[in-house]
Amino acid sequence: MLNGHAPQSHADDADAVTLQLAPGRRPTLAYVAPPPMAMPEPPPQLGDYTVLGPLARGGMCGVYLGQHRHTGERVALKLLDPRWLDSPGAVTRLLGEYALRRRIHHDGVVAIRAAHLSPDGQPYLVMELLDGEDLGALLERGRLTIGATAALGAQVADAAAALHAADIIHCDLKPENIMLLYRDGLAGWPEAKLLDLGVARERGVALPEVAGTPAYMAPEQWQGRPSAASDVYALGCTLYELLTGVAPFEGTVLEVRLAHLEAQPAPASHRRALPASLDHLILRSLAKEPRLRPRMSELTSALTDLAFAHPPGARAEGVLAAVA
């Protein structure tokens, strides 16, 4: 929902949804975020950082390139749109990202170094600057190879497991919230970073609303009961899309919601040739019952094996699959 990285690929906030929980915790569709509007000009200076220019734009936040005025270090500055300053939830959510990130001990999650308020009361985060592109942008150029999907997925699963170890559920795992970095990671494939804790929540803490992106929301997340298994489901949806170029379910928000609750997705292997083990792993991740899904640690192990079995350069395999 809220992208804290660059470059921006497209306005995925148009697909983000917030659900209000009525008495009895039965969710009803309450709000679909509009496409991002042009953001007002940021202040030229935020604390010790000079604002150099825009990097990305989300529905409620803008991300800017910043440079420390003393050390010259460059960072990403995530700034709340001033039009949301009257929303206590928006302010709390942004500042809460910093508090959550401090509890996570894993380099595979984007680093948030500080949270501040500008002189006029705008909250902003100081984040590490990443050199790469999100997987949503990459998907616009084509589906990914088996090796790249496995390697990136394994790294994300390992990072998500660190969130779960800290009793944090991401709740918005999707291609746009995964950054492919221009440096080597697992098995010689690019490194991956998990982004955006904007809708993450603590395990077991009841909130009056649930939020996420419809194409990746598990049945229990739609019902207001997200768990660590919901992130497994979202990663399963993401792996499916990286390999096939389409999400398991498509349509209007209400059509997608019903499909997540009741329909069985066509196996990814119906859209392209895949190892049976990978096809089965994705289908298990998309099980309607959370208890039937694998744990993140199992995903990490299985995807790591696949990444090493399909290294870059093998059979001229790169990140993007050849067009059939």
PDB file of C-alpha atoms in Angstrom:
ATOM      1  CA  MET A   1       0.000   0.000   0.000  1.00  0.00           C
ATOM      2  CA  LEU A   2       2.583   2.543   1.056  1.00  0.00           C
ATOM      3  CA  ASN A   3       5.737   2.172  -0.958  1.00  0.00           C
ATOM      4  CA  GLY A   4       8.991   3.205   0.688  1.00  0.00           C
ATOM      5  CA  HIS A   5      11.381   2.668  -2.169  1.00  0.00           C
ATOM      6  CA  ALA A   6      12.383   3.732  -5.656  1.00  0.00           C
ATOM      7  CA  PRO A   7      11.744   3.674  -8.494  1.00  0.00           C
ATOM      8  CA  GLN A   8       7.975   3.728  -8.393  1.00  0.00           C
ATOM      9  CA  SER A   9       6.458   1.325 -10.874  1.00  0.00           C
ATOM     10  CA  HIS A  10       2.762   2.092 -10.750  1.00  0.00           C
ATOM     11  CA  ALA A  11       0.068   3.287  -8.389  1.00  0.00           C
ATOM     12  CA  ASP A  12      -0.753   0.064  -6.621  1.00  0.00           C
ATOM     13  CA  ASP A  13      -2.744   2.012  -4.027  1.00  0.00           C
ATOM     14  CA  ALA A  14      -5.650   1.902  -6.470  1.00  0.00           C
ATOM     15  CA  ASP A  15      -5.942  -1.769  -5.511  1.00  0.00           C
ATOM     16  CA  ALA A  16      -5.493  -1.323  -1.776  1.00  0.00           C
ATOM     17  CA  VAL A  17      -8.470  -1.876   0.450  1.00  0.00           C
ATOM     18  CA  THR A  18      -9.387  -1.065   4.027  1.00  0.00           C
ATOM     19  CA  LEU A  19     -12.070  -3.087   5.774  1.00  0.00           C
ATOM     20  CA  GLN A  20     -13.973  -1.864   8.798  1.00  0.00           C
ATOM     21  CA  LEU A  21     -14.850  -4.584  11.280  1.00  0.00           C
ATOM     22  CA  ALA A  22     -18.460  -4.492  12.396  1.00  0.00           C
ATOM     23  CA  PRO A  23     -19.581  -6.009  15.731  1.00  0.00           C
ATOM     24  CA  GLY A  24     -18.802  -9.702  15.721  1.00  0.00           C
ATOM     25  CA  ARG A  25     -15.711  -9.003  13.581  1.00  0.00           C
ATOM     26  CA  ARG A  26     -17.488  -9.493  10.259  1.00  0.00           C
ATOM     27  CA  PRO A  27     -15.685  -7.253   7.757  1.00  0.00           C
ATOM     28  CA  THR A  28     -17.517  -5.154   5.235  1.00  0.00           C
ATOM     29  CA  LEU A  29     -15.937  -3.299   2.347  1.00  0.00           C
ATOM     30  CA  ALA A  30     -15.563   0.257   3.573  1.00  0.00           C
ATOM     31  CA  TYR A  31     -12.939   2.006   1.491  1.00  0.00           C
ATOM     32  CA  VAL A  32     -10.892   1.543  -1.640  1.00  0.00           C
ATOM     33  CA  ALA A  33      -7.976   3.956  -1.751  1.00  0.00           C
ATOM     34  CA  PRO A  34      -7.926   6.263  -4.785  1.00  0.00           C
ATOM     35  CA  PRO A  35      -4.953   6.496  -7.132  1.00  0.00           C
ATOM     36  CA  PRO A  36      -2.175   8.706  -5.747  1.00  0.00           C
ATOM     37  CA  MET A  37      -2.611  12.432  -6.234  1.00  0.00           C
ATOM     38  CA  ALA A  38       0.192  14.839  -6.972  1.00  0.00           C
ATOM     39  CA  MET A  39       2.016  15.425  -3.727  1.00  0.00           C
ATOM     40  CA  PRO A  40       2.628  18.942  -2.438  1.00  0.00           C
ATOM     41  CA  GLU A  41       6.223  20.099  -2.595  1.00  0.00           C
ATOM     42  CA  PRO A  42       8.191  18.819   0.400  1.00  0.00           C
ATOM     43  CA  PRO A  43      10.182  21.201   2.557  1.00  0.00           C
ATOM     44  CA  PRO A  44      13.726  21.740   1.235  1.00  0.00           C
ATOM     45  CA  GLN A  45      15.160  20.506   4.519  1.00  0.00           C
ATOM     46  CA  LEU A  46      14.027  17.722   6.864  1.00  0.00           C
ATOM     47  CA  GLY A  47      16.143  17.715   9.994  1.00  0.00           C
ATOM     48  CA  ASP A  48      19.733  17.066   8.972  1.00  0.00           C
ATOM     49  CA  TYR A  49      18.732  16.074   5.450  1.00  0.00           C
ATOM     50  CA  THR A  50      18.454  18.154   2.304  1.00  0.00           C
ATOM     51  CA  VAL A  51      15.574  16.973   0.118  1.00  0.00           C
ATOM     52  CA  LEU A  52      16.968  16.428  -3.398  1.00  0.00           C
ATOM     53  CA  GLY A  53      13.933  15.143  -5.278  1.00  0.00           C
ATOM     54  CA  PRO A  54      11.126  12.573  -5.499  1.00  0.00           C
ATOM     55  CA  LEU A  55      11.705   8.836  -5.650  1.00  0.00           C
ATOM     56  CA  ALA A  56       8.234   7.309  -5.345  1.00  0.00           C
ATOM     57  CA  ARG A  57       4.631   8.153  -4.606  1.00  0.00           C
ATOM     58  CA  GLY A  58       1.986   6.203  -2.700  1.00  0.00           C
ATOM     59  CA  GLY A  59      -1.558   6.985  -1.663  1.00  0.00           C
ATOM     60  CA  MET A  60      -0.626   8.676   1.609  1.00  0.00           C
ATOM     61  CA  CYS A  61       3.136   9.104   1.456  1.00  0.00           C
ATOM     62  CA  GLY A  62       5.859  10.329  -0.825  1.00  0.00           C
ATOM     63  CA  VAL A  63       9.418   9.044  -0.800  1.00  0.00           C
ATOM     64  CA  TYR A  64      12.243  11.480  -1.498  1.00  0.00           C
ATOM     65  CA  LEU A  65      15.974  11.315  -1.980  1.00  0.00           C
ATOM     66  CA  GLY A  66      17.698  12.968   0.944  1.00  0.00           C
ATOM     67  CA  GLN A  67      21.325  13.838   1.629  1.00  0.00           C
ATOM     68  CA  HIS A  68      22.829  14.406   5.067  1.00  0.00           C
ATOM     69  CA  ARG A  69      24.125  17.955   5.131  1.00  0.00           C
ATOM     70  CA  HIS A  70      27.248  17.033   7.132  1.00  0.00           C
ATOM     71  CA  THR A  71      28.229  13.530   6.012  1.00  0.00           C
ATOM     72  CA  GLY A  72      26.830  13.575   2.475  1.00  0.00           C
ATOM     73  CA  GLU A  73      25.158  10.203   3.024  1.00  0.00           C
ATOM     74  CA  ARG A  74      22.096   9.652   0.851  1.00  0.00           C
ATOM     75  CA  VAL A  75      18.906   8.140   2.243  1.00  0.00           C
ATOM     76  CA  ALA A  76      15.246   7.666   1.368  1.00  0.00           C
ATOM     77  CA  LEU A  77      12.866   9.970   3.249  1.00  0.00           C
ATOM     78  CA  LYS A  78       9.284   8.727   3.562  1.00  0.00           C
ATOM     79  CA  LEU A  79       7.026  11.699   4.259  1.00  0.00           C
ATOM     80  CA  LEU A  80       3.316  11.693   5.076  1.00  0.00           C
ATOM     81  CA  ASP A  81       1.244  13.769   2.681  1.00  0.00           C
ATOM     82  CA  PRO A  82       0.137  16.864   4.658  1.00  0.00           C
ATOM     83  CA  ARG A  83      -3.435  16.232   3.524  1.00  0.00           C
ATOM     84  CA  TRP A  84      -3.429  13.210   5.856  1.00  0.00           C
ATOM     85  CA  LEU A  85      -2.199  15.071   8.933  1.00  0.00           C
ATOM     86  CA  ASP A  86      -5.727  15.243  10.341  1.00  0.00           C
ATOM     87  CA  SER A  87      -5.926  11.441  10.313  1.00  0.00           C
ATOM     88  CA  PRO A  88      -4.500  10.123  13.612  1.00  0.00           C
ATOM     89  CA  GLY A  89      -4.442   6.624  12.129  1.00  0.00           C
ATOM     90  CA  ALA A  90      -2.249   7.684   9.211  1.00  0.00           C
ATOM     91  CA  VAL A  91       0.235   9.445  11.482  1.00  0.00           C
ATOM     92  CA  THR A  92       0.338   6.552  13.949  1.00  0.00           C
ATOM     93  CA  ARG A  93       0.747   4.009  11.159  1.00  0.00           C
ATOM     94  CA  LEU A  94       3.729   5.768   9.618  1.00  0.00           C
ATOM     95  CA  LEU A  95       5.542   6.345  12.908  1.00  0.00           C
ATOM     96  CA  GLY A  96       4.677   2.800  13.962  1.00  0.00           C
ATOM     97  CA  GLU A  97       6.740   1.419  11.092  1.00  0.00           C
ATOM     98  CA  TYR A  98       9.890   2.546  12.880  1.00  0.00           C
ATOM     99  CA  ALA A  99       8.887   0.922  16.162  1.00  0.00           C
ATOM    100  CA  LEU A 100       8.092  -2.357  14.436  1.00  0.00           C
ATOM    101  CA  ARG A 101      11.303  -2.365  12.400  1.00  0.00           C
ATOM    102  CA  ARG A 102      13.423  -1.995  15.532  1.00  0.00           C
ATOM    103  CA  ARG A 103      12.110  -5.363  16.728  1.00  0.00           C
ATOM    104  CA  ILE A 104      13.095  -7.198  13.540  1.00  0.00           C
ATOM    105  CA  HIS A 105      16.616  -8.598  13.374  1.00  0.00           C
ATOM    106  CA  HIS A 106      17.118  -9.341   9.697  1.00  0.00           C
ATOM    107  CA  ASP A 107      18.960  -7.535   6.909  1.00  0.00           C
ATOM    108  CA  GLY A 108      16.348  -8.680   4.403  1.00  0.00           C
ATOM    109  CA  VAL A 109      13.887  -6.061   5.656  1.00  0.00           C
ATOM    110  CA  VAL A 110      14.481  -2.463   4.561  1.00  0.00           C
ATOM    111  CA  ALA A 111      16.208  -0.543   7.358  1.00  0.00           C
ATOM    112  CA  ILE A 112      14.397   2.384   8.991  1.00  0.00           C
ATOM    113  CA  ARG A 113      16.960   4.454  10.842  1.00  0.00           C
ATOM    114  CA  ALA A 114      14.789   7.080  12.504  1.00  0.00           C
ATOM    115  CA  ALA A 115      11.319   8.598  12.735  1.00  0.00           C
ATOM    116  CA  HIS A 116      10.839  12.347  13.171  1.00  0.00           C
ATOM    117  CA  LEU A 117       8.336  15.171  12.963  1.00  0.00           C
ATOM    118  CA  SER A 118       9.085  18.136  10.711  1.00  0.00           C
ATOM    119  CA  PRO A 119       8.707  21.657  12.169  1.00  0.00           C
ATOM    120  CA  ASP A 120       5.170  21.832  10.752  1.00  0.00           C
ATOM    121  CA  GLY A 121       4.231  18.463  12.257  1.00  0.00           C
ATOM    122  CA  GLN A 122       4.672  16.169   9.253  1.00  0.00           C
ATOM    123  CA  PRO A 123       5.949  12.722  10.291  1.00  0.00           C
ATOM    124  CA  TYR A 124       8.711  11.198   8.200  1.00  0.00           C
ATOM    125  CA  LEU A 125      11.009   8.188   8.233  1.00  0.00           C
ATOM    126  CA  VAL A 126      14.712   8.044   7.438  1.00  0.00           C
ATOM    127  CA  MET A 127      15.318   4.833   5.498  1.00  0.00           C
ATOM    128  CA  GLU A 128      18.188   3.115   3.752  1.00  0.00           C
ATOM    129  CA  LEU A 129      18.436   3.996   0.070  1.00  0.00           C
ATOM    130  CA  LEU A 130      18.102   0.925  -2.137  1.00  0.00           C
ATOM    131  CA  ASP A 131      19.520   0.550  -5.636  1.00  0.00           C
ATOM    132  CA  GLY A 132      17.116  -1.644  -7.556  1.00  0.00           C
ATOM    133  CA  GLU A 133      13.499  -1.996  -8.621  1.00  0.00           C
ATOM    134  CA  ASP A 134      10.401  -3.525  -7.119  1.00  0.00           C
ATOM    135  CA  LEU A 135       9.076  -6.775  -8.524  1.00  0.00           C
ATOM    136  CA  GLY A 136       5.851  -5.095  -9.609  1.00  0.00           C
ATOM    137  CA  ALA A 137       7.871  -2.971 -12.016  1.00  0.00           C
ATOM    138  CA  LEU A 138       9.800  -6.030 -13.161  1.00  0.00           C
ATOM    139  CA  LEU A 139       6.563  -7.911 -13.872  1.00  0.00           C
ATOM    140  CA  GLU A 140       5.530  -5.182 -16.278  1.00  0.00           C
ATOM    141  CA  ARG A 141       8.374  -6.387 -18.519  1.00  0.00           C
ATOM    142  CA  GLY A 142       7.542 -10.086 -18.229  1.00  0.00           C
ATOM    143  CA  ARG A 143       7.305 -13.072 -15.932  1.00  0.00           C
ATOM    144  CA  LEU A 144      10.345 -14.330 -14.032  1.00  0.00           C
ATOM    145  CA  THR A 145      12.422 -17.452 -14.494  1.00  0.00           C
ATOM    146  CA  ILE A 146      12.113 -20.365 -12.107  1.00  0.00           C
ATOM    147  CA  GLY A 147      15.539 -19.748 -10.581  1.00  0.00           C
ATOM    148  CA  ALA A 148      14.985 -16.040 -10.016  1.00  0.00           C
ATOM    149  CA  THR A 149      11.529 -16.630  -8.539  1.00  0.00           C
ATOM    150  CA  ALA A 150      12.857 -19.292  -6.189  1.00  0.00           C
ATOM    151  CA  ALA A 151      15.849 -17.222  -5.058  1.00  0.00           C
ATOM    152  CA  LEU A 152      13.869 -14.042  -4.485  1.00  0.00           C
ATOM    153  CA  GLY A 153      11.061 -15.983  -2.817  1.00  0.00           C
ATOM    154  CA  ALA A 154      13.466 -17.782  -0.483  1.00  0.00           C
ATOM    155  CA  GLN A 155      14.992 -14.497   0.654  1.00  0.00           C
ATOM    156  CA  VAL A 156      11.574 -12.949   1.246  1.00  0.00           C
ATOM    157  CA  ALA A 157      10.392 -16.015   3.152  1.00  0.00           C
ATOM    158  CA  ASP A 158      13.462 -15.834   5.379  1.00  0.00           C
ATOM    159  CA  ALA A 159      12.843 -12.132   6.053  1.00  0.00           C
ATOM    160  CA  ALA A 160       9.146 -12.749   6.740  1.00  0.00           C
ATOM    161  CA  ALA A 161      10.095 -15.503   9.182  1.00  0.00           C
ATOM    162  CA  ALA A 162      12.088 -12.892  11.118  1.00  0.00           C
ATOM    163  CA  LEU A 163       8.954 -10.733  11.333  1.00  0.00           C
ATOM    164  CA  HIS A 164       6.983 -13.683  12.655  1.00  0.00           C
ATOM    165  CA  ALA A 165       9.697 -14.436  15.211  1.00  0.00           C
ATOM    166  CA  ALA A 166       9.132 -10.885  16.491  1.00  0.00           C
ATOM    167  CA  ASP A 167       5.342 -11.500  16.576  1.00  0.00           C
ATOM    168  CA  ILE A 168       4.773  -9.186  13.601  1.00  0.00           C
ATOM    169  CA  ILE A 169       2.562  -9.975  10.597  1.00  0.00           C
ATOM    170  CA  HIS A 170       3.361  -8.058   7.413  1.00  0.00           C
ATOM    171  CA  CYS A 171      -0.210  -8.139   6.006  1.00  0.00           C
ATOM    172  CA  ASP A 172       0.753  -6.641   2.618  1.00  0.00           C
ATOM    173  CA  LEU A 173       3.297  -8.965   1.040  1.00  0.00           C
ATOM    174  CA  LYS A 174       3.172  -8.517  -2.756  1.00  0.00           C
ATOM    175  CA  PRO A 175       5.524  -7.871  -5.702  1.00  0.00           C
ATOM    176  CA  GLU A 176       5.471  -4.094  -5.196  1.00  0.00           C
ATOM    177  CA  ASN A 177       6.726  -4.583  -1.637  1.00  0.00           C
ATOM    178  CA  ILE A 178       9.721  -6.671  -2.668  1.00  0.00           C
ATOM    179  CA  MET A 179      12.805  -4.909  -3.996  1.00  0.00           C
ATOM    180  CA  LEU A 180      15.268  -6.609  -6.315  1.00  0.00           C
ATOM    181  CA  LEU A 181      18.684  -5.084  -5.660  1.00  0.00           C
ATOM    182  CA  TYR A 182      21.433  -4.723  -8.207  1.00  0.00           C
ATOM    183  CA  ARG A 183      23.853  -6.943  -6.297  1.00  0.00           C
ATOM    184  CA  ASP A 184      24.282 -10.671  -5.729  1.00  0.00           C
ATOM    185  CA  GLY A 185      22.126 -12.511  -3.230  1.00  0.00           C
ATOM    186  CA  LEU A 186      21.171 -16.173  -2.874  1.00  0.00           C
ATOM    187  CA  ALA A 187      22.754 -18.649  -5.323  1.00  0.00           C
ATOM    188  CA  GLY A 188      24.136 -15.829  -7.473  1.00  0.00           C
ATOM    189  CA  TRP A 189      20.684 -14.362  -8.086  1.00  0.00           C
ATOM    190  CA  PRO A 190      19.942 -10.735  -7.125  1.00  0.00           C
ATOM    191  CA  GLU A 191      19.397  -9.829  -3.506  1.00  0.00           C
ATOM    192  CA  ALA A 192      15.831  -9.179  -2.331  1.00  0.00           C
ATOM    193  CA  LYS A 193      14.529  -6.850   0.379  1.00  0.00           C
ATOM    194  CA  LEU A 194      11.096  -6.867   1.978  1.00  0.00           C
ATOM    195  CA  LEU A 195       9.555  -3.391   2.134  1.00  0.00           C
ATOM    196  CA  ASP A 196       6.775  -1.421   3.772  1.00  0.00           C
ATOM    197  CA  LEU A 197       5.530  -2.160   7.272  1.00  0.00           C
ATOM    198  CA  GLY A 198       2.727   0.359   6.821  1.00  0.00           C
ATOM    199  CA  VAL A 199      -0.086  -2.101   7.511  1.00  0.00           C
ATOM    200  CA  ALA A 200       1.913  -4.620   9.561  1.00  0.00           C
ATOM    201  CA  ARG A 201       0.499  -5.532  12.939  1.00  0.00           C
ATOM    202  CA  GLU A 202       1.401  -7.401  16.074  1.00  0.00           C
ATOM    203  CA  ARG A 203       0.290 -10.996  16.294  1.00  0.00           C
ATOM    204  CA  GLY A 204      -2.813 -11.412  18.437  1.00  0.00           C
ATOM    205  CA  VAL A 205      -3.631  -7.697  18.699  1.00  0.00           C
ATOM    206  CA  ALA A 206      -7.211  -6.995  17.591  1.00  0.00           C
ATOM    207  CA  LEU A 207      -7.686  -3.833  15.533  1.00  0.00           C
ATOM    208  CA  PRO A 208     -10.901  -2.177  14.302  1.00  0.00           C
ATOM    209  CA  GLU A 209      -9.904  -2.601  10.673  1.00  0.00           C
ATOM    210  CA  VAL A 210      -7.875  -4.822   8.412  1.00  0.00           C
ATOM    211  CA  ALA A 211      -5.957  -3.631   5.408  1.00  0.00           C
ATOM    212  CA  GLY A 212      -4.120  -5.193   2.534  1.00  0.00           C
ATOM    213  CA  THR A 213      -4.143  -5.604  -1.224  1.00  0.00           C
ATOM    214  CA  PRO A 214      -7.045  -7.761  -2.473  1.00  0.00           C
ATOM    215  CA  ALA A 215      -5.089  -9.931  -4.919  1.00  0.00           C
ATOM    216  CA  TYR A 216      -2.876 -11.231  -2.094  1.00  0.00           C
ATOM    217  CA  MET A 217      -5.193 -11.381   0.933  1.00  0.00           C
ATOM    218  CA  ALA A 218      -5.798 -14.764   2.572  1.00  0.00           C
ATOM    219  CA  PRO A 219      -9.351 -15.800   3.471  1.00  0.00           C
ATOM    220  CA  GLU A 220      -8.769 -15.206   7.178  1.00  0.00           C
ATOM    221  CA  GLN A 221      -7.334 -11.763   6.471  1.00  0.00           C
ATOM    222  CA  TRP A 222     -10.546 -10.815   4.681  1.00  0.00           C
ATOM    223  CA  GLN A 223     -12.357 -12.032   7.789  1.00  0.00           C
ATOM    224  CA  GLY A 224     -10.329  -9.835  10.118  1.00  0.00           C
ATOM    225  CA  ARG A 225      -8.140 -12.624  11.537  1.00  0.00           C
ATOM    226  CA  PRO A 226      -4.705 -12.281   9.907  1.00  0.00           C
ATOM    227  CA  SER A 227      -1.913 -14.550  11.105  1.00  0.00           C
ATOM    228  CA  ALA A 228       1.585 -15.559  10.096  1.00  0.00           C
ATOM    229  CA  ALA A 229      -0.074 -18.035   7.732  1.00  0.00           C
ATOM    230  CA  SER A 230      -1.660 -15.065   5.937  1.00  0.00           C
ATOM    231  CA  ASP A 231       1.820 -13.921   4.907  1.00  0.00           C
ATOM    232  CA  VAL A 232       2.518 -17.445   3.616  1.00  0.00           C
ATOM    233  CA  TYR A 233      -0.633 -17.194   1.495  1.00  0.00           C
ATOM    234  CA  ALA A 234       0.400 -13.777   0.183  1.00  0.00           C
ATOM    235  CA  LEU A 235       3.846 -15.104  -0.724  1.00  0.00           C
ATOM    236  CA  GLY A 236       2.168 -18.008  -2.511  1.00  0.00           C
ATOM    237  CA  CYS A 237       0.110 -15.517  -4.538  1.00  0.00           C
ATOM    238  CA  THR A 238       3.279 -13.562  -5.273  1.00  0.00           C
ATOM    239  CA  LEU A 239       5.229 -16.625  -6.431  1.00  0.00           C
ATOM    240  CA  TYR A 240       2.310 -17.600  -8.651  1.00  0.00           C
ATOM    241  CA  GLU A 241       2.286 -14.150 -10.256  1.00  0.00           C
ATOM    242  CA  LEU A 242       6.055 -13.970 -10.697  1.00  0.00           C
ATOM    243  CA  LEU A 243       5.995 -17.270 -12.572  1.00  0.00           C
ATOM    244  CA  THR A 244       2.831 -16.802 -14.638  1.00  0.00           C
ATOM    245  CA  GLY A 245       2.477 -13.038 -15.001  1.00  0.00           C
ATOM    246  CA  VAL A 246      -1.010 -13.069 -13.456  1.00  0.00           C
ATOM    247  CA  ALA A 247      -2.329 -13.315  -9.906  1.00  0.00           C
ATOM    248  CA  PRO A 248      -4.243 -16.463  -8.867  1.00  0.00           C
ATOM    249  CA  PHE A 249      -7.511 -14.508  -8.895  1.00  0.00           C
ATOM    250  CA  GLU A 250      -8.461 -11.424 -10.898  1.00  0.00           C
ATOM    251  CA  GLY A 251     -11.553  -9.243 -11.211  1.00  0.00           C
ATOM    252  CA  THR A 252     -13.272  -6.574  -9.156  1.00  0.00           C
ATOM    253  CA  VAL A 253     -12.497  -6.244  -5.457  1.00  0.00           C
ATOM    254  CA  LEU A 254     -15.667  -8.126  -4.531  1.00  0.00           C
ATOM    255  CA  GLU A 255     -15.031 -10.845  -7.138  1.00  0.00           C
ATOM    256  CA  VAL A 256     -11.470 -11.324  -5.910  1.00  0.00           C
ATOM    257  CA  ARG A 257     -12.634 -11.430  -2.291  1.00  0.00           C
ATOM    258  CA  LEU A 258     -15.166 -14.167  -3.080  1.00  0.00           C
ATOM    259  CA  ALA A 259     -12.559 -16.151  -5.013  1.00  0.00           C
ATOM    260  CA  HIS A 260     -10.088 -16.025  -2.131  1.00  0.00           C
ATOM    261  CA  LEU A 261     -12.809 -17.233   0.213  1.00  0.00           C
ATOM    262  CA  GLU A 262     -14.294 -19.990  -1.937  1.00  0.00           C
ATOM    263  CA  ALA A 263     -12.516 -20.745  -5.242  1.00  0.00           C
ATOM    264  CA  GLN A 264      -9.563 -23.012  -5.951  1.00  0.00           C
ATOM    265  CA  PRO A 265      -6.885 -21.442  -8.165  1.00  0.00           C
ATOM    266  CA  ALA A 266      -5.741 -23.157 -11.317  1.00  0.00           C
ATOM    267  CA  PRO A 267      -2.262 -24.601 -10.720  1.00  0.00           C
ATOM    268  CA  ALA A 268       0.524 -22.361 -11.961  1.00  0.00           C
ATOM    269  CA  SER A 269       1.695 -25.301 -14.077  1.00  0.00           C
ATOM    270  CA  HIS A 270      -1.423 -24.854 -16.229  1.00  0.00           C
ATOM    271  CA  ARG A 271       0.147 -21.614 -17.477  1.00  0.00           C
ATOM    272  CA  ARG A 272       3.776 -22.732 -17.908  1.00  0.00           C
ATOM    273  CA  ALA A 273       5.978 -25.776 -17.352  1.00  0.00           C
ATOM    274  CA  LEU A 274       7.181 -25.943 -13.740  1.00  0.00           C
ATOM    275  CA  PRO A 275       8.897 -28.462 -11.479  1.00  0.00           C
ATOM    276  CA  ALA A 276       6.202 -30.498  -9.740  1.00  0.00           C
ATOM    277  CA  SER A 277       7.713 -29.667  -6.355  1.00  0.00           C
ATOM    278  CA  LEU A 278       7.374 -25.915  -6.968  1.00  0.00           C
ATOM    279  CA  ASP A 279       3.841 -26.230  -8.331  1.00  0.00           C
ATOM    280  CA  HIS A 280       2.801 -28.243  -5.265  1.00  0.00           C
ATOM    281  CA  LEU A 281       4.512 -25.832  -2.868  1.00  0.00           C
ATOM    282  CA  ILE A 282       2.586 -22.879  -4.292  1.00  0.00           C
ATOM    283  CA  LEU A 283      -0.745 -24.725  -4.134  1.00  0.00           C
ATOM    284  CA  ARG A 284      -0.091 -25.677  -0.502  1.00  0.00           C
ATOM    285  CA  SER A 285       0.672 -22.036   0.267  1.00  0.00           C
ATOM    286  CA  LEU A 286      -2.722 -21.114  -1.214  1.00  0.00           C
ATOM    287  CA  ALA A 287      -4.696 -23.557   0.928  1.00  0.00           C
ATOM    288  CA  LYS A 288      -7.883 -22.019   2.312  1.00  0.00           C
ATOM    289  CA  GLU A 289      -7.177 -23.427   5.779  1.00  0.00           C
ATOM    290  CA  PRO A 290      -4.186 -21.682   7.419  1.00  0.00           C
ATOM    291  CA  ARG A 291      -3.124 -24.893   9.194  1.00  0.00           C
ATOM    292  CA  LEU A 292      -2.630 -26.632   5.839  1.00  0.00           C
ATOM    293  CA  ARG A 293      -0.086 -24.109   4.572  1.00  0.00           C
ATOM    294  CA  PRO A 294       3.668 -24.603   4.992  1.00  0.00           C
ATOM    295  CA  ARG A 295       5.587 -22.503   7.469  1.00  0.00           C
ATOM    296  CA  MET A 296       7.905 -19.760   6.232  1.00  0.00           C
ATOM    297  CA  SER A 297      10.904 -21.868   7.246  1.00  0.00           C
ATOM    298  CA  GLU A 298       9.730 -24.675   4.956  1.00  0.00           C
ATOM    299  CA  LEU A 299       9.258 -22.219   2.099  1.00  0.00           C
ATOM    300  CA  THR A 300      12.751 -20.845   2.684  1.00  0.00           C
ATOM    301  CA  SER A 301      14.311 -24.314   2.572  1.00  0.00           C
ATOM    302  CA  ALA A 302      12.396 -25.592  -0.455  1.00  0.00           C
ATOM    303  CA  LEU A 303      12.857 -22.409  -2.483  1.00  0.00           C
ATOM    304  CA  THR A 304      16.570 -22.274  -1.624  1.00  0.00           C
ATOM    305  CA  ASP A 305      17.013 -25.792  -3.014  1.00  0.00           C
ATOM    306  CA  LEU A 306      15.233 -24.764  -6.208  1.00  0.00           C
ATOM    307  CA  ALA A 307      17.344 -21.615  -6.533  1.00  0.00           C
ATOM    308  CA  PHE A 308      20.566 -23.627  -6.413  1.00  0.00           C
ATOM    309  CA  ALA A 309      19.101 -26.159  -8.852  1.00  0.00           C
ATOM    310  CA  HIS A 310      18.383 -23.337 -11.337  1.00  0.00           C
ATOM    311  CA  PRO A 311      21.408 -21.003 -11.075  1.00  0.00           C
ATOM    312  CA  PRO A 312      21.796 -17.903 -13.233  1.00  0.00           C
ATOM    313  CA  GLY A 313      23.560 -18.773 -16.445  1.00  0.00           C
ATOM    314  CA  ALA A 314      22.253 -22.321 -16.478  1.00  0.00           C
ATOM    315  CA  ARG A 315      20.575 -22.854 -19.857  1.00  0.00           C
ATOM    316  CA  ALA A 316      21.008 -19.092 -20.460  1.00  0.00           C
ATOM    317  CA  GLU A 317      18.571 -18.468 -17.623  1.00  0.00           C
ATOM    318  CA  GLY A 318      18.280 -14.872 -16.404  1.00  0.00           C
ATOM    319  CA  VAL A 319      15.797 -13.034 -14.212  1.00  0.00           C
ATOM    320  CA  LEU A 320      13.111 -12.623 -16.882  1.00  0.00           C
ATOM    321  CA  ALA A 321      11.781 -15.682 -18.680  1.00  0.00           C
ATOM    322  CA  ALA A 322      12.018 -15.861 -22.449  1.00  0.00           C
ATOM    323  CA  VAL A 323       8.800 -15.051 -24.268  1.00  0.00           C
ATOM    324  CA  ALA A 324       7.303 -18.239 -25.669  1.00  0.00           C
TER     325      ALA A 324
END
